[in-house]
Amino acid sequence: MSIELGKFNTLTVVKEVDFGMYLDGGEEGEILLPSRYVPEDCQPGDELNVFIYLDNEERLVATTLTPLVQVGEFACLEVAWVNQYGAFLNWGLMKDLFVPFSEQKMKMQVGNKYVIHAHLDEESYRIVASAKVDRYLSKEQASYEPGQEVDILIWQKTDLGFKAIIENKYSGLLYESEIFQPLRTGMTLKAYVKQVREDGKIDLILQKPGQDKVLDFSETLLEYIRQQGGRTALNDKSPAEEIYDTFGVSKKTFKKAVGDLYKKTSDTTDGRRNCDKWLVE
């Protein structure tokens, strides 16, 4: 059995001591799980899912806490302190995550947040972070389909829009003209693949593409109108900002959903009359 440093491992409890439990680390020997992290009623022989990292004396140690980032992942973390060697980030564990000066794009400041990549330093076998995230993004051609839902991390603002890291692997772009909500570096959210270009670049959008999105929202709009007593002050002449603040969709999607509701009620005069009442001029 080999231990994956900087990741979660399932290990067996070997023995109990006054200051915690020792876990079977295979070739790495026994690994301490300090008392503060030992689950209630834990006994030797139990299997625990624990995160393995290095303590202040560079010894393997286990925790049941979930860090804000694992080895091989990207995250936006806050600088806790800085010394003559680099910056130290708060990643939710007792020992902070180190970013050497050589791995900083600009000198990191205490209290600021930065998008980083966590990895193992090949020479020291320590878990470190780098703000030079470009080098850790995959250059392979992604196999996403148009409309596929993905998890993204907003990376940085550009002249075209916002760069995003897709599924901890690829770089993508949200175009400014297609963004209808406030975004900031470090946000994590769902997005949809608009297209994968021939050069491998990935275009993203924040709203579900195509008619499925309109149909989904038309049901949401209808339910909203019912909850408002059958009327709403918003219509196709309302400012796009008001529509987004209320529903979280673009004005274009709102207008298409209204059209979908009209179409559903167009088979009867009463239906058209009721639909007209929904949208107050």
PDB file of C-alpha atoms in Angstrom:
ATOM      1  CA  MET A   1       0.000   0.000   0.000  1.00  0.00           C
ATOM      2  CA  SER A   2       1.314   3.447  -0.956  1.00  0.00           C
ATOM      3  CA  ILE A   3       0.253   6.705   0.658  1.00  0.00           C
ATOM      4  CA  GLU A   4      -0.918   9.613  -1.511  1.00  0.00           C
ATOM      5  CA  LEU A   5       0.426  12.719   0.177  1.00  0.00           C
ATOM      6  CA  GLY A   6      -1.879  15.709  -0.049  1.00  0.00           C
ATOM      7  CA  LYS A   7      -4.945  13.585  -0.712  1.00  0.00           C
ATOM      8  CA  PHE A   8      -7.486  11.478   1.171  1.00  0.00           C
ATOM      9  CA  ASN A   9      -6.490   7.895   1.961  1.00  0.00           C
ATOM     10  CA  THR A  10      -8.460   5.061   3.554  1.00  0.00           C
ATOM     11  CA  LEU A  11      -6.293   3.675   6.365  1.00  0.00           C
ATOM     12  CA  THR A  12      -6.784   1.130   9.133  1.00  0.00           C
ATOM     13  CA  VAL A  13      -6.451   2.080  12.801  1.00  0.00           C
ATOM     14  CA  VAL A  14      -3.564   0.111  14.324  1.00  0.00           C
ATOM     15  CA  LYS A  15      -3.489   1.207  17.942  1.00  0.00           C
ATOM     16  CA  GLU A  16      -4.676   3.837  20.395  1.00  0.00           C
ATOM     17  CA  VAL A  17      -2.310   6.069  22.392  1.00  0.00           C
ATOM     18  CA  ASP A  18      -2.861   8.928  24.834  1.00  0.00           C
ATOM     19  CA  PHE A  19      -2.469  11.565  22.106  1.00  0.00           C
ATOM     20  CA  GLY A  20      -4.456   9.905  19.315  1.00  0.00           C
ATOM     21  CA  MET A  21      -4.568   6.874  17.044  1.00  0.00           C
ATOM     22  CA  TYR A  22      -1.890   5.364  14.851  1.00  0.00           C
ATOM     23  CA  LEU A  23      -2.922   4.328  11.354  1.00  0.00           C
ATOM     24  CA  ASP A  24      -1.353   1.742   9.085  1.00  0.00           C
ATOM     25  CA  GLY A  25       0.611   3.682   6.447  1.00  0.00           C
ATOM     26  CA  GLY A  26       2.049   0.617   4.743  1.00  0.00           C
ATOM     27  CA  GLU A  27       5.575   1.302   3.512  1.00  0.00           C
ATOM     28  CA  GLU A  28       5.496   4.702   5.251  1.00  0.00           C
ATOM     29  CA  GLY A  29       4.990   3.080   8.646  1.00  0.00           C
ATOM     30  CA  GLU A  30       2.453   4.185  11.232  1.00  0.00           C
ATOM     31  CA  ILE A  31       0.844   7.614  10.797  1.00  0.00           C
ATOM     32  CA  LEU A  32      -0.548   9.599  13.718  1.00  0.00           C
ATOM     33  CA  LEU A  33      -4.127  10.827  13.802  1.00  0.00           C
ATOM     34  CA  PRO A  34      -4.097  13.380  16.682  1.00  0.00           C
ATOM     35  CA  SER A  35      -6.783  13.067  19.364  1.00  0.00           C
ATOM     36  CA  ARG A  36      -8.677  16.175  18.220  1.00  0.00           C
ATOM     37  CA  TYR A  37      -9.488  14.438  14.914  1.00  0.00           C
ATOM     38  CA  VAL A  38     -10.329  10.947  16.191  1.00  0.00           C
ATOM     39  CA  PRO A  39     -14.018  10.116  15.609  1.00  0.00           C
ATOM     40  CA  GLU A  40     -16.126   9.156  18.611  1.00  0.00           C
ATOM     41  CA  ASP A  41     -16.099   5.399  19.410  1.00  0.00           C
ATOM     42  CA  CYS A  42     -13.168   4.801  17.035  1.00  0.00           C
ATOM     43  CA  GLN A  43     -11.426   1.467  17.706  1.00  0.00           C
ATOM     44  CA  PRO A  44      -8.347  -0.391  16.392  1.00  0.00           C
ATOM     45  CA  GLY A  45      -9.333  -2.213  13.215  1.00  0.00           C
ATOM     46  CA  ASP A  46     -11.632   0.572  12.016  1.00  0.00           C
ATOM     47  CA  GLU A  47     -11.016   2.079   8.583  1.00  0.00           C
ATOM     48  CA  LEU A  48     -10.889   5.868   8.357  1.00  0.00           C
ATOM     49  CA  ASN A  49     -10.860   8.210   5.374  1.00  0.00           C
ATOM     50  CA  VAL A  50      -8.172  10.743   6.294  1.00  0.00           C
ATOM     51  CA  PHE A  51      -6.196  13.500   4.610  1.00  0.00           C
ATOM     52  CA  ILE A  52      -2.418  13.004   4.776  1.00  0.00           C
ATOM     53  CA  TYR A  53       0.031  15.914   4.912  1.00  0.00           C
ATOM     54  CA  LEU A  54       3.273  16.876   6.687  1.00  0.00           C
ATOM     55  CA  ASP A  55       3.398  18.463  10.138  1.00  0.00           C
ATOM     56  CA  ASN A  56       5.827  21.203  11.202  1.00  0.00           C
ATOM     57  CA  GLU A  57       8.575  18.613  11.656  1.00  0.00           C
ATOM     58  CA  GLU A  58       7.976  17.178   8.158  1.00  0.00           C
ATOM     59  CA  ARG A  59       6.399  13.978   9.522  1.00  0.00           C
ATOM     60  CA  LEU A  60       3.369  12.368   7.924  1.00  0.00           C
ATOM     61  CA  VAL A  61       0.234  13.187   9.892  1.00  0.00           C
ATOM     62  CA  ALA A  62      -3.457  12.463   9.344  1.00  0.00           C
ATOM     63  CA  THR A  63      -6.565  14.567   9.820  1.00  0.00           C
ATOM     64  CA  THR A  64     -10.284  14.081   9.312  1.00  0.00           C
ATOM     65  CA  LEU A  65     -10.631  17.750   8.352  1.00  0.00           C
ATOM     66  CA  THR A  66     -11.274  18.566   4.705  1.00  0.00           C
ATOM     67  CA  PRO A  67      -8.728  21.069   3.326  1.00  0.00           C
ATOM     68  CA  LEU A  68      -9.734  23.798   0.890  1.00  0.00           C
ATOM     69  CA  VAL A  69      -7.528  22.247  -1.780  1.00  0.00           C
ATOM     70  CA  GLN A  70      -5.847  18.891  -2.428  1.00  0.00           C
ATOM     71  CA  VAL A  71      -2.759  18.034  -4.453  1.00  0.00           C
ATOM     72  CA  GLY A  72      -3.566  18.338  -8.140  1.00  0.00           C
ATOM     73  CA  GLU A  73      -6.369  20.863  -7.600  1.00  0.00           C
ATOM     74  CA  PHE A  74      -6.821  24.613  -8.050  1.00  0.00           C
ATOM     75  CA  ALA A  75      -8.352  26.916  -5.442  1.00  0.00           C
ATOM     76  CA  CYS A  76      -8.549  30.566  -4.398  1.00  0.00           C
ATOM     77  CA  LEU A  77      -6.912  30.945  -0.964  1.00  0.00           C
ATOM     78  CA  GLU A  78      -6.137  33.790   1.419  1.00  0.00           C
ATOM     79  CA  VAL A  79      -2.599  34.689   2.487  1.00  0.00           C
ATOM     80  CA  ALA A  80      -2.234  34.198   6.245  1.00  0.00           C
ATOM     81  CA  TRP A  81       1.365  35.423   6.652  1.00  0.00           C
ATOM     82  CA  VAL A  82       4.558  36.116   4.740  1.00  0.00           C
ATOM     83  CA  ASN A  83       8.242  35.652   5.616  1.00  0.00           C
ATOM     84  CA  GLN A  84      11.600  35.882   3.856  1.00  0.00           C
ATOM     85  CA  TYR A  85      10.954  32.670   1.929  1.00  0.00           C
ATOM     86  CA  GLY A  86       7.470  33.204   0.586  1.00  0.00           C
ATOM     87  CA  ALA A  87       3.776  33.337   1.487  1.00  0.00           C
ATOM     88  CA  PHE A  88       1.675  30.957   3.561  1.00  0.00           C
ATOM     89  CA  LEU A  89      -1.951  30.326   2.655  1.00  0.00           C
ATOM     90  CA  ASN A  90      -4.843  29.313   4.872  1.00  0.00           C
ATOM     91  CA  TRP A  91      -6.137  26.019   3.487  1.00  0.00           C
ATOM     92  CA  GLY A  92      -8.095  24.908   6.548  1.00  0.00           C
ATOM     93  CA  LEU A  93      -5.375  22.866   8.294  1.00  0.00           C
ATOM     94  CA  MET A  94      -3.059  23.476  11.259  1.00  0.00           C
ATOM     95  CA  LYS A  95      -0.029  23.970   9.000  1.00  0.00           C
ATOM     96  CA  ASP A  96      -0.416  26.636   6.304  1.00  0.00           C
ATOM     97  CA  LEU A  97       0.272  25.990   2.607  1.00  0.00           C
ATOM     98  CA  PHE A  98       3.596  27.416   1.360  1.00  0.00           C
ATOM     99  CA  VAL A  99       4.037  29.448  -1.849  1.00  0.00           C
ATOM    100  CA  PRO A 100       7.724  30.207  -2.584  1.00  0.00           C
ATOM    101  CA  PHE A 101       8.486  33.629  -4.039  1.00  0.00           C
ATOM    102  CA  SER A 102       9.543  31.869  -7.247  1.00  0.00           C
ATOM    103  CA  GLU A 103       5.988  30.555  -7.650  1.00  0.00           C
ATOM    104  CA  GLN A 104       4.289  33.948  -7.234  1.00  0.00           C
ATOM    105  CA  LYS A 105       3.259  36.023 -10.267  1.00  0.00           C
ATOM    106  CA  MET A 106       3.371  39.117  -8.045  1.00  0.00           C
ATOM    107  CA  LYS A 107       4.393  39.514  -4.439  1.00  0.00           C
ATOM    108  CA  MET A 108       1.533  38.139  -2.364  1.00  0.00           C
ATOM    109  CA  GLN A 109       0.019  40.338   0.320  1.00  0.00           C
ATOM    110  CA  VAL A 110      -1.445  39.239   3.678  1.00  0.00           C
ATOM    111  CA  GLY A 111      -5.240  39.194   3.558  1.00  0.00           C
ATOM    112  CA  ASN A 112      -5.468  38.994  -0.235  1.00  0.00           C
ATOM    113  CA  LYS A 113      -6.745  35.925  -2.070  1.00  0.00           C
ATOM    114  CA  TYR A 114      -5.037  34.277  -5.038  1.00  0.00           C
ATOM    115  CA  VAL A 115      -5.864  31.403  -7.384  1.00  0.00           C
ATOM    116  CA  ILE A 116      -3.233  28.705  -6.921  1.00  0.00           C
ATOM    117  CA  HIS A 117      -2.426  25.099  -7.845  1.00  0.00           C
ATOM    118  CA  ALA A 118      -1.375  22.634  -5.120  1.00  0.00           C
ATOM    119  CA  HIS A 119       1.262  20.029  -5.957  1.00  0.00           C
ATOM    120  CA  LEU A 120       4.179  18.074  -4.550  1.00  0.00           C
ATOM    121  CA  ASP A 121       7.614  19.637  -4.834  1.00  0.00           C
ATOM    122  CA  GLU A 122       9.766  17.035  -6.584  1.00  0.00           C
ATOM    123  CA  GLU A 123      12.918  17.863  -4.619  1.00  0.00           C
ATOM    124  CA  SER A 124      11.607  18.297  -1.077  1.00  0.00           C
ATOM    125  CA  TYR A 125       8.491  16.052  -1.282  1.00  0.00           C
ATOM    126  CA  ARG A 126       6.533  18.863   0.386  1.00  0.00           C
ATOM    127  CA  ILE A 127       3.057  20.067  -0.498  1.00  0.00           C
ATOM    128  CA  VAL A 128       3.436  23.519  -2.025  1.00  0.00           C
ATOM    129  CA  ALA A 129       1.356  25.896  -4.104  1.00  0.00           C
ATOM    130  CA  SER A 130       1.973  27.983  -7.206  1.00  0.00           C
ATOM    131  CA  ALA A 131       0.181  31.068  -8.494  1.00  0.00           C
ATOM    132  CA  LYS A 132       1.591  30.378 -11.967  1.00  0.00           C
ATOM    133  CA  VAL A 133      -1.405  28.236 -12.768  1.00  0.00           C
ATOM    134  CA  ASP A 134      -0.973  28.259 -16.563  1.00  0.00           C
ATOM    135  CA  ARG A 135       1.752  25.624 -16.405  1.00  0.00           C
ATOM    136  CA  TYR A 136      -0.538  23.177 -14.577  1.00  0.00           C
ATOM    137  CA  LEU A 137      -3.472  23.385 -16.997  1.00  0.00           C
ATOM    138  CA  SER A 138      -3.853  20.552 -19.473  1.00  0.00           C
ATOM    139  CA  LYS A 139      -2.773  21.185 -23.058  1.00  0.00           C
ATOM    140  CA  GLU A 140      -4.708  18.146 -24.280  1.00  0.00           C
ATOM    141  CA  GLN A 141      -7.779  18.505 -26.474  1.00  0.00           C
ATOM    142  CA  ALA A 142     -10.871  18.356 -24.266  1.00  0.00           C
ATOM    143  CA  SER A 143     -13.652  15.944 -25.234  1.00  0.00           C
ATOM    144  CA  TYR A 144     -16.565  18.063 -23.991  1.00  0.00           C
ATOM    145  CA  GLU A 145     -19.796  18.242 -25.959  1.00  0.00           C
ATOM    146  CA  PRO A 146     -21.648  21.535 -26.573  1.00  0.00           C
ATOM    147  CA  GLY A 147     -24.106  22.093 -23.759  1.00  0.00           C
ATOM    148  CA  GLN A 148     -22.239  19.855 -21.292  1.00  0.00           C
ATOM    149  CA  GLU A 149     -22.404  21.074 -17.692  1.00  0.00           C
ATOM    150  CA  VAL A 150     -19.060  21.619 -15.942  1.00  0.00           C
ATOM    151  CA  ASP A 151     -17.737  22.974 -12.649  1.00  0.00           C
ATOM    152  CA  ILE A 152     -15.569  26.056 -13.007  1.00  0.00           C
ATOM    153  CA  LEU A 153     -13.353  28.314 -10.897  1.00  0.00           C
ATOM    154  CA  ILE A 154     -13.183  31.947 -12.032  1.00  0.00           C
ATOM    155  CA  TRP A 155      -9.501  32.601 -12.571  1.00  0.00           C
ATOM    156  CA  GLN A 156      -8.879  36.115 -13.885  1.00  0.00           C
ATOM    157  CA  LYS A 157     -10.447  39.073 -15.692  1.00  0.00           C
ATOM    158  CA  THR A 158      -9.305  39.781 -19.254  1.00  0.00           C
ATOM    159  CA  ASP A 159     -10.253  42.234 -22.000  1.00  0.00           C
ATOM    160  CA  LEU A 160     -12.528  39.568 -23.498  1.00  0.00           C
ATOM    161  CA  GLY A 161     -14.224  38.467 -20.286  1.00  0.00           C
ATOM    162  CA  PHE A 162     -13.247  36.025 -17.556  1.00  0.00           C
ATOM    163  CA  LYS A 163     -10.852  33.085 -17.727  1.00  0.00           C
ATOM    164  CA  ALA A 164     -12.044  30.025 -15.820  1.00  0.00           C
ATOM    165  CA  ILE A 165     -10.500  26.719 -14.778  1.00  0.00           C
ATOM    166  CA  ILE A 166     -12.714  23.827 -15.840  1.00  0.00           C
ATOM    167  CA  GLU A 167     -12.946  20.680 -13.685  1.00  0.00           C
ATOM    168  CA  ASN A 168      -9.446  21.275 -12.224  1.00  0.00           C
ATOM    169  CA  LYS A 169      -7.950  20.611 -15.646  1.00  0.00           C
ATOM    170  CA  TYR A 170      -8.683  22.913 -18.573  1.00  0.00           C
ATOM    171  CA  SER A 171      -8.789  26.640 -19.242  1.00  0.00           C
ATOM    172  CA  GLY A 172     -11.984  28.195 -20.583  1.00  0.00           C
ATOM    173  CA  LEU A 173     -13.326  31.653 -21.373  1.00  0.00           C
ATOM    174  CA  LEU A 174     -16.582  33.407 -20.518  1.00  0.00           C
ATOM    175  CA  TYR A 175     -17.122  36.295 -22.941  1.00  0.00           C
ATOM    176  CA  GLU A 176     -18.077  39.662 -21.442  1.00  0.00           C
ATOM    177  CA  SER A 177     -20.989  40.045 -23.862  1.00  0.00           C
ATOM    178  CA  GLU A 178     -22.506  36.781 -22.612  1.00  0.00           C
ATOM    179  CA  ILE A 179     -22.191  37.423 -18.873  1.00  0.00           C
ATOM    180  CA  PHE A 180     -25.358  38.551 -17.113  1.00  0.00           C
ATOM    181  CA  GLN A 181     -24.314  38.293 -13.469  1.00  0.00           C
ATOM    182  CA  PRO A 182     -21.551  39.671 -11.243  1.00  0.00           C
ATOM    183  CA  LEU A 183     -18.373  37.580 -11.325  1.00  0.00           C
ATOM    184  CA  ARG A 184     -15.168  37.801  -9.327  1.00  0.00           C
ATOM    185  CA  THR A 185     -11.912  35.881  -9.114  1.00  0.00           C
ATOM    186  CA  GLY A 186     -12.231  32.814  -6.904  1.00  0.00           C
ATOM    187  CA  MET A 187     -15.930  32.140  -7.506  1.00  0.00           C
ATOM    188  CA  THR A 188     -16.897  28.504  -8.092  1.00  0.00           C
ATOM    189  CA  LEU A 189     -20.047  27.792 -10.067  1.00  0.00           C
ATOM    190  CA  LYS A 190     -21.680  25.714 -12.767  1.00  0.00           C
ATOM    191  CA  ALA A 191     -21.234  26.578 -16.433  1.00  0.00           C
ATOM    192  CA  TYR A 192     -21.922  25.039 -19.824  1.00  0.00           C
ATOM    193  CA  VAL A 193     -19.586  24.333 -22.715  1.00  0.00           C
ATOM    194  CA  LYS A 194     -20.500  26.495 -25.688  1.00  0.00           C
ATOM    195  CA  GLN A 195     -17.887  24.983 -27.963  1.00  0.00           C
ATOM    196  CA  VAL A 196     -14.433  23.434 -28.072  1.00  0.00           C
ATOM    197  CA  ARG A 197     -12.546  25.221 -30.826  1.00  0.00           C
ATOM    198  CA  GLU A 198     -10.252  23.510 -33.322  1.00  0.00           C
ATOM    199  CA  ASP A 199      -7.263  25.032 -31.532  1.00  0.00           C
ATOM    200  CA  GLY A 200      -8.431  23.400 -28.275  1.00  0.00           C
ATOM    201  CA  LYS A 201      -9.712  26.583 -26.617  1.00  0.00           C
ATOM    202  CA  ILE A 202     -12.987  26.205 -24.752  1.00  0.00           C
ATOM    203  CA  ASP A 203     -15.781  28.783 -24.797  1.00  0.00           C
ATOM    204  CA  LEU A 204     -18.163  28.758 -21.837  1.00  0.00           C
ATOM    205  CA  ILE A 205     -21.580  30.186 -21.031  1.00  0.00           C
ATOM    206  CA  LEU A 206     -23.317  30.441 -17.664  1.00  0.00           C
ATOM    207  CA  GLN A 207     -26.829  29.579 -18.803  1.00  0.00           C
ATOM    208  CA  LYS A 208     -28.053  26.307 -20.234  1.00  0.00           C
ATOM    209  CA  PRO A 209     -27.977  26.621 -24.028  1.00  0.00           C
ATOM    210  CA  GLY A 210     -30.832  26.015 -26.419  1.00  0.00           C
ATOM    211  CA  GLN A 211     -34.526  25.382 -26.025  1.00  0.00           C
ATOM    212  CA  ASP A 212     -34.109  23.245 -22.891  1.00  0.00           C
ATOM    213  CA  LYS A 213     -32.997  26.341 -20.986  1.00  0.00           C
ATOM    214  CA  VAL A 214     -36.044  28.297 -22.168  1.00  0.00           C
ATOM    215  CA  LEU A 215     -38.448  25.489 -21.289  1.00  0.00           C
ATOM    216  CA  ASP A 216     -36.925  25.111 -17.836  1.00  0.00           C
ATOM    217  CA  PHE A 217     -37.169  28.827 -17.147  1.00  0.00           C
ATOM    218  CA  SER A 218     -40.688  29.147 -18.560  1.00  0.00           C
ATOM    219  CA  GLU A 219     -41.829  26.733 -15.849  1.00  0.00           C
ATOM    220  CA  THR A 220     -39.951  28.790 -13.235  1.00  0.00           C
ATOM    221  CA  LEU A 221     -41.553  31.984 -14.548  1.00  0.00           C
ATOM    222  CA  LEU A 222     -45.027  30.478 -14.502  1.00  0.00           C
ATOM    223  CA  GLU A 223     -44.588  29.330 -10.902  1.00  0.00           C
ATOM    224  CA  TYR A 224     -43.296  32.782  -9.925  1.00  0.00           C
ATOM    225  CA  ILE A 225     -46.346  34.439 -11.485  1.00  0.00           C
ATOM    226  CA  ARG A 226     -48.657  32.094  -9.604  1.00  0.00           C
ATOM    227  CA  GLN A 227     -46.896  32.909  -6.325  1.00  0.00           C
ATOM    228  CA  GLN A 228     -47.322  36.640  -7.067  1.00  0.00           C
ATOM    229  CA  GLY A 229     -51.098  36.272  -7.364  1.00  0.00           C
ATOM    230  CA  GLY A 230     -51.135  35.860 -11.119  1.00  0.00           C
ATOM    231  CA  ARG A 231     -49.291  39.062 -12.049  1.00  0.00           C
ATOM    232  CA  THR A 232     -45.742  40.380 -12.402  1.00  0.00           C
ATOM    233  CA  ALA A 233     -44.453  43.891 -12.992  1.00  0.00           C
ATOM    234  CA  LEU A 234     -41.687  42.617 -15.280  1.00  0.00           C
ATOM    235  CA  ASN A 235     -42.149  42.432 -19.039  1.00  0.00           C
ATOM    236  CA  ASP A 236     -40.076  42.441 -22.218  1.00  0.00           C
ATOM    237  CA  LYS A 237     -39.497  46.196 -21.848  1.00  0.00           C
ATOM    238  CA  SER A 238     -38.031  45.874 -18.340  1.00  0.00           C
ATOM    239  CA  PRO A 239     -34.285  46.597 -17.868  1.00  0.00           C
ATOM    240  CA  ALA A 240     -32.069  43.552 -18.223  1.00  0.00           C
ATOM    241  CA  GLU A 241     -30.610  44.227 -14.751  1.00  0.00           C
ATOM    242  CA  GLU A 242     -34.036  43.996 -13.089  1.00  0.00           C
ATOM    243  CA  ILE A 243     -34.784  40.742 -14.892  1.00  0.00           C
ATOM    244  CA  TYR A 244     -31.464  39.237 -13.851  1.00  0.00           C
ATOM    245  CA  ASP A 245     -31.784  40.420 -10.239  1.00  0.00           C
ATOM    246  CA  THR A 246     -35.210  38.718 -10.034  1.00  0.00           C
ATOM    247  CA  PHE A 247     -34.643  35.513 -12.007  1.00  0.00           C
ATOM    248  CA  GLY A 248     -30.916  35.165 -12.627  1.00  0.00           C
ATOM    249  CA  VAL A 249     -31.370  34.930 -16.414  1.00  0.00           C
ATOM    250  CA  SER A 250     -30.684  37.244 -19.335  1.00  0.00           C
ATOM    251  CA  LYS A 251     -33.371  39.412 -20.899  1.00  0.00           C
ATOM    252  CA  LYS A 252     -33.134  37.275 -24.030  1.00  0.00           C
ATOM    253  CA  THR A 253     -33.992  34.130 -22.079  1.00  0.00           C
ATOM    254  CA  PHE A 254     -36.815  35.959 -20.280  1.00  0.00           C
ATOM    255  CA  LYS A 255     -38.375  37.106 -23.554  1.00  0.00           C
ATOM    256  CA  LYS A 256     -38.144  33.614 -25.061  1.00  0.00           C
ATOM    257  CA  ALA A 257     -39.793  32.124 -21.961  1.00  0.00           C
ATOM    258  CA  VAL A 258     -42.616  34.676 -22.173  1.00  0.00           C
ATOM    259  CA  GLY A 259     -43.078  33.707 -25.814  1.00  0.00           C
ATOM    260  CA  ASP A 260     -43.186  30.051 -24.790  1.00  0.00           C
ATOM    261  CA  LEU A 261     -45.946  30.790 -22.268  1.00  0.00           C
ATOM    262  CA  TYR A 262     -47.931  32.732 -24.863  1.00  0.00           C
ATOM    263  CA  LYS A 263     -47.597  29.812 -27.252  1.00  0.00           C
ATOM    264  CA  LYS A 264     -48.884  27.374 -24.640  1.00  0.00           C
ATOM    265  CA  THR A 265     -51.987  29.490 -24.043  1.00  0.00           C
ATOM    266  CA  SER A 266     -52.638  30.589 -27.630  1.00  0.00           C
ATOM    267  CA  ASP A 267     -55.128  27.823 -28.380  1.00  0.00           C
ATOM    268  CA  THR A 268     -57.931  29.585 -26.494  1.00  0.00           C
ATOM    269  CA  THR A 269     -59.119  33.153 -26.122  1.00  0.00           C
ATOM    270  CA  ASP A 270     -59.270  32.761 -22.339  1.00  0.00           C
ATOM    271  CA  GLY A 271     -55.724  31.464 -22.361  1.00  0.00           C
ATOM    272  CA  ARG A 272     -54.447  34.513 -24.269  1.00  0.00           C
ATOM    273  CA  ARG A 273     -56.383  36.844 -21.970  1.00  0.00           C
ATOM    274  CA  ASN A 274     -54.899  35.205 -18.865  1.00  0.00           C
ATOM    275  CA  CYS A 275     -51.402  35.374 -20.279  1.00  0.00           C
ATOM    276  CA  ASP A 276     -51.809  39.089 -21.058  1.00  0.00           C
ATOM    277  CA  LYS A 277     -52.702  39.696 -17.415  1.00  0.00           C
ATOM    278  CA  TRP A 278     -49.438  38.140 -16.231  1.00  0.00           C
ATOM    279  CA  LEU A 279     -47.215  40.836 -17.718  1.00  0.00           C
ATOM    280  CA  VAL A 280     -48.160  44.268 -16.421  1.00  0.00           C
ATOM    281  CA  GLU A 281     -47.257  47.101 -18.806  1.00  0.00           C
TER     282      GLU A 281
END
